Amino acid sequence: MDNLAYIDDEFNKEKTEMIDGKIYAMSPRPRITHTLVSGNIFGEFRQHLRGTKCTAFCDGVDVFLDDKNRFVPDAMIVCNPDIIKDNGIHGAPDLVVEVLSKTSVKRDRGRKREIYAKAGVKEYWIVDTWGKYIEVYHNQNGWLVLDSTYFYYTEEEKTANDNLPDDDKDKMQIFDAIKLSICNNFEVELKYIFEKI
């Protein structure tokens, strides 16, 4: 009972996380868009990481950061095989993805981000399926700082933007892919993340 985050409650059928020693119930049935996006991200990670020392994990894997913090990210990358145990990840993943839900927004943007940063997560993605964008944070001296926000645009939207004159104030610089800071030569295209959304 001393280490609350590591208690294995076989009778607890409800998916939970522990933040600062307090148990929070997670949504047992995520929206289809949530499941599709997290699955798309995991699929891209898994495909690109084949043959490397890093491993991609999908939703459902517990991350034990310390005795009072146990999270279940929607996707993650772990490059240190020593922290991969049978019951979950024991330590900080290199990259963590949280797909927002209406009940998780405050925690994912707030306290969980702070705890992930202090634990040593190097890169943190917050994915908004409603607005179709991803915020990418990089760890800087124990703080996860926003590096960039990547918006998904359809081919029609990109074409319309490209056809604007260069001096038009509405013309945007559009980035089609996110380059991972933790892996060389690894980019994930937004069209695959938001595929079928």
Tab-separated table of C-alpha atoms in Angstrom:
chain	number	residue	atom	x	y	z
A	1	MET	CA	0.000	0.000	0.000
A	2	ASP	CA	3.004	2.355	0.285
A	3	ASN	CA	3.357	2.766	-3.452
A	4	LEU	CA	-0.160	3.539	-4.678
A	5	ALA	CA	0.634	3.790	-8.388
A	6	TYR	CA	1.862	0.201	-8.497
A	7	ILE	CA	-1.168	-1.461	-6.892
A	8	ASP	CA	-2.502	-4.166	-9.201
A	9	ASP	CA	-6.264	-4.190	-8.732
A	10	GLU	CA	-7.466	-7.175	-10.753
A	11	PHE	CA	-11.079	-6.434	-9.816
A	12	ASN	CA	-10.935	-2.896	-11.161
A	13	LYS	CA	-12.463	-3.184	-14.624
A	14	GLU	CA	-12.587	0.583	-15.075
A	15	LYS	CA	-9.693	2.240	-16.895
A	16	THR	CA	-8.028	4.690	-14.498
A	17	GLU	CA	-5.054	6.981	-14.132
A	18	MET	CA	-3.413	8.245	-10.970
A	19	ILE	CA	-2.336	11.875	-10.744
A	20	ASP	CA	-0.647	13.053	-7.543
A	21	GLY	CA	-2.021	9.995	-5.725
A	22	LYS	CA	-5.644	10.612	-6.788
A	23	ILE	CA	-7.451	8.095	-9.019
A	24	TYR	CA	-9.272	9.443	-12.075
A	25	ALA	CA	-11.666	7.345	-14.140
A	26	MET	CA	-10.967	7.466	-17.856
A	27	SER	CA	-13.638	7.338	-20.525
A	28	PRO	CA	-14.410	3.649	-21.068
A	29	ARG	CA	-15.687	4.267	-24.594
A	30	PRO	CA	-13.759	6.921	-26.500
A	31	ARG	CA	-15.279	8.550	-29.559
A	32	ILE	CA	-14.524	6.928	-32.915
A	33	THR	CA	-12.384	9.912	-33.976
A	34	HIS	CA	-10.294	9.509	-30.811
A	35	THR	CA	-9.724	5.811	-31.519
A	36	LEU	CA	-8.944	6.382	-35.206
A	37	VAL	CA	-6.423	9.158	-34.548
A	38	SER	CA	-4.605	7.348	-31.739
A	39	GLY	CA	-4.529	4.184	-33.874
A	40	ASN	CA	-3.229	6.121	-36.889
A	41	ILE	CA	-0.446	7.668	-34.820
A	42	PHE	CA	0.548	4.321	-33.313
A	43	GLY	CA	0.549	2.756	-36.795
A	44	GLU	CA	2.850	5.456	-38.160
A	45	PHE	CA	5.175	5.155	-35.166
A	46	ARG	CA	5.286	1.373	-35.380
A	47	GLN	CA	6.007	1.324	-39.106
A	48	HIS	CA	8.792	3.900	-38.921
A	49	LEU	CA	10.453	2.409	-35.843
A	50	ARG	CA	10.941	-1.085	-37.235
A	51	GLY	CA	14.595	-2.039	-37.011
A	52	THR	CA	15.418	0.669	-34.453
A	53	LYS	CA	16.024	0.483	-30.709
A	54	CYS	CA	12.754	2.348	-30.055
A	55	THR	CA	9.346	0.719	-29.535
A	56	ALA	CA	5.905	2.204	-30.200
A	57	PHE	CA	3.024	1.501	-27.831
A	58	CYS	CA	-0.690	2.078	-28.317
A	59	ASP	CA	-3.432	3.024	-25.872
A	60	GLY	CA	-3.889	0.756	-22.872
A	61	VAL	CA	-0.308	0.554	-21.583
A	62	ASP	CA	0.307	1.905	-18.077
A	63	VAL	CA	3.206	4.296	-17.510
A	64	PHE	CA	4.497	4.298	-13.918
A	65	LEU	CA	6.355	7.582	-13.461
A	66	ASP	CA	6.631	7.487	-9.673
A	67	ASP	CA	4.718	6.183	-6.665
A	68	LYS	CA	1.836	8.643	-7.126
A	69	ASN	CA	1.598	9.014	-10.898
A	70	ARG	CA	0.415	6.315	-13.289
A	71	PHE	CA	-0.798	7.431	-16.713
A	72	VAL	CA	-2.213	5.667	-19.775
A	73	PRO	CA	-1.165	7.662	-22.874
A	74	ASP	CA	-2.937	7.229	-26.211
A	75	ALA	CA	0.391	6.405	-27.880
A	76	MET	CA	4.064	6.606	-26.966
A	77	ILE	CA	7.602	5.796	-27.997
A	78	VAL	CA	10.097	4.199	-25.615
A	79	CYS	CA	13.766	3.975	-26.617
A	80	ASN	CA	15.106	2.519	-23.360
A	81	PRO	CA	14.236	-1.217	-23.296
A	82	ASP	CA	15.191	-1.425	-19.603
A	83	ILE	CA	12.015	0.424	-18.553
A	84	ILE	CA	9.685	-1.907	-20.495
A	85	LYS	CA	8.216	-4.445	-18.046
A	86	ASP	CA	5.416	-6.984	-18.357
A	87	ASN	CA	2.869	-4.754	-16.593
A	88	GLY	CA	3.814	-1.460	-18.274
A	89	ILE	CA	6.475	1.175	-18.703
A	90	HIS	CA	8.431	2.001	-15.543
A	91	GLY	CA	9.941	5.416	-16.209
A	92	ALA	CA	9.575	8.223	-18.705
A	93	PRO	CA	8.806	7.388	-22.333
A	94	ASP	CA	10.740	9.435	-24.891
A	95	LEU	CA	7.580	10.672	-26.610
A	96	VAL	CA	4.009	10.723	-25.302
A	97	VAL	CA	0.779	11.393	-27.216
A	98	GLU	CA	-2.460	12.442	-25.532
A	99	VAL	CA	-5.589	12.739	-27.688
A	100	LEU	CA	-7.929	15.223	-26.027
A	101	SER	CA	-11.379	14.306	-24.810
A	102	LYS	CA	-13.838	16.672	-23.172
A	103	THR	CA	-13.043	15.241	-19.745
A	104	SER	CA	-9.241	15.206	-20.134
A	105	VAL	CA	-8.401	18.626	-21.609
A	106	LYS	CA	-7.522	20.348	-18.337
A	107	ARG	CA	-5.412	17.459	-17.017
A	108	ASP	CA	-3.606	16.797	-20.337
A	109	ARG	CA	-2.690	20.465	-20.811
A	110	GLY	CA	-2.006	21.098	-17.130
A	111	ARG	CA	-0.845	18.810	-14.361
A	112	LYS	CA	-0.070	15.743	-16.504
A	113	ARG	CA	2.116	17.840	-18.799
A	114	GLU	CA	4.001	19.166	-15.748
A	115	ILE	CA	4.533	15.650	-14.385
A	116	TYR	CA	5.616	14.265	-17.760
A	117	ALA	CA	8.132	17.117	-18.058
A	118	LYS	CA	9.654	16.579	-14.617
A	119	ALA	CA	9.850	12.819	-15.247
A	120	GLY	CA	11.951	13.447	-18.370
A	121	VAL	CA	9.574	12.950	-21.320
A	122	LYS	CA	11.437	14.542	-24.236
A	123	GLU	CA	8.527	15.223	-26.598
A	124	TYR	CA	4.811	15.572	-25.870
A	125	TRP	CA	1.955	15.747	-28.376
A	126	ILE	CA	-1.520	17.039	-27.590
A	127	VAL	CA	-3.922	16.086	-30.376
A	128	ASP	CA	-7.211	17.926	-30.918
A	129	THR	CA	-9.530	15.882	-33.153
A	130	TRP	CA	-12.181	18.620	-33.297
A	131	GLY	CA	-9.848	21.303	-34.667
A	132	LYS	CA	-7.588	18.770	-36.424
A	133	TYR	CA	-4.327	20.056	-35.029
A	134	ILE	CA	-1.410	18.829	-32.941
A	135	GLU	CA	0.585	20.808	-30.401
A	136	VAL	CA	4.168	19.549	-30.113
A	137	TYR	CA	6.079	20.292	-26.918
A	138	HIS	CA	9.807	19.726	-26.328
A	139	ASN	CA	11.430	19.313	-22.930
A	140	GLN	CA	13.606	22.261	-21.979
A	141	ASN	CA	15.203	21.972	-18.544
A	142	GLY	CA	12.291	20.096	-16.995
A	143	TRP	CA	9.515	22.039	-18.757
A	144	LEU	CA	7.538	20.899	-21.783
A	145	VAL	CA	7.524	24.029	-23.930
A	146	LEU	CA	5.337	24.470	-27.015
A	147	ASP	CA	7.540	24.128	-30.093
A	148	SER	CA	4.895	24.326	-32.811
A	149	THR	CA	1.248	23.717	-33.670
A	150	TYR	CA	0.526	21.677	-36.800
A	151	PHE	CA	-2.842	22.096	-38.496
A	152	TYR	CA	-4.264	19.578	-40.930
A	153	TYR	CA	-5.454	21.030	-44.251
A	154	THR	CA	-7.272	19.193	-47.027
A	155	GLU	CA	-5.772	19.153	-50.518
A	156	GLU	CA	-8.421	21.685	-51.584
A	157	GLU	CA	-7.471	24.041	-48.731
A	158	LYS	CA	-3.779	23.728	-49.585
A	159	THR	CA	-4.444	24.422	-53.265
A	160	ALA	CA	-6.534	27.496	-52.427
A	161	ASN	CA	-3.736	28.739	-50.144
A	162	ASP	CA	-1.081	28.098	-52.821
A	163	ASN	CA	-3.107	30.128	-55.332
A	164	LEU	CA	-3.080	33.215	-53.119
A	165	PRO	CA	-0.559	35.918	-54.076
A	166	ASP	CA	2.647	35.794	-52.024
A	167	ASP	CA	1.899	39.177	-50.473
A	168	ASP	CA	-1.657	38.206	-49.397
A	169	LYS	CA	-2.004	38.533	-45.619
A	170	ASP	CA	-4.185	35.413	-45.525
A	171	LYS	CA	-1.552	33.175	-47.144
A	172	MET	CA	-0.247	30.630	-44.646
A	173	GLN	CA	2.887	28.568	-44.371
A	174	ILE	CA	1.573	25.004	-44.244
A	175	PHE	CA	3.549	22.120	-42.781
A	176	ASP	CA	2.441	18.689	-43.986
A	177	ALA	CA	4.449	16.615	-41.498
A	178	ILE	CA	5.796	16.587	-37.951
A	179	LYS	CA	9.507	15.830	-37.612
A	180	LEU	CA	10.124	13.932	-34.396
A	181	SER	CA	12.883	15.414	-32.257
A	182	ILE	CA	13.776	12.035	-30.740
A	183	CYS	CA	14.406	10.153	-34.010
A	184	ASN	CA	16.556	11.163	-36.959
A	185	ASN	CA	14.858	11.203	-40.360
A	186	PHE	CA	11.423	10.403	-38.955
A	187	GLU	CA	8.443	12.491	-39.995
A	188	VAL	CA	4.755	11.737	-39.590
A	189	GLU	CA	2.442	13.187	-42.227
A	190	LEU	CA	-0.683	14.896	-40.947
A	191	LYS	CA	-2.804	13.356	-43.699
A	192	TYR	CA	-2.113	9.924	-42.199
A	193	ILE	CA	-2.787	11.065	-38.630
A	194	PHE	CA	-6.189	12.505	-39.553
A	195	GLU	CA	-7.034	9.872	-42.159
A	196	LYS	CA	-10.796	9.095	-42.226
A	197	ILE	CA	-11.557	11.892	-39.739
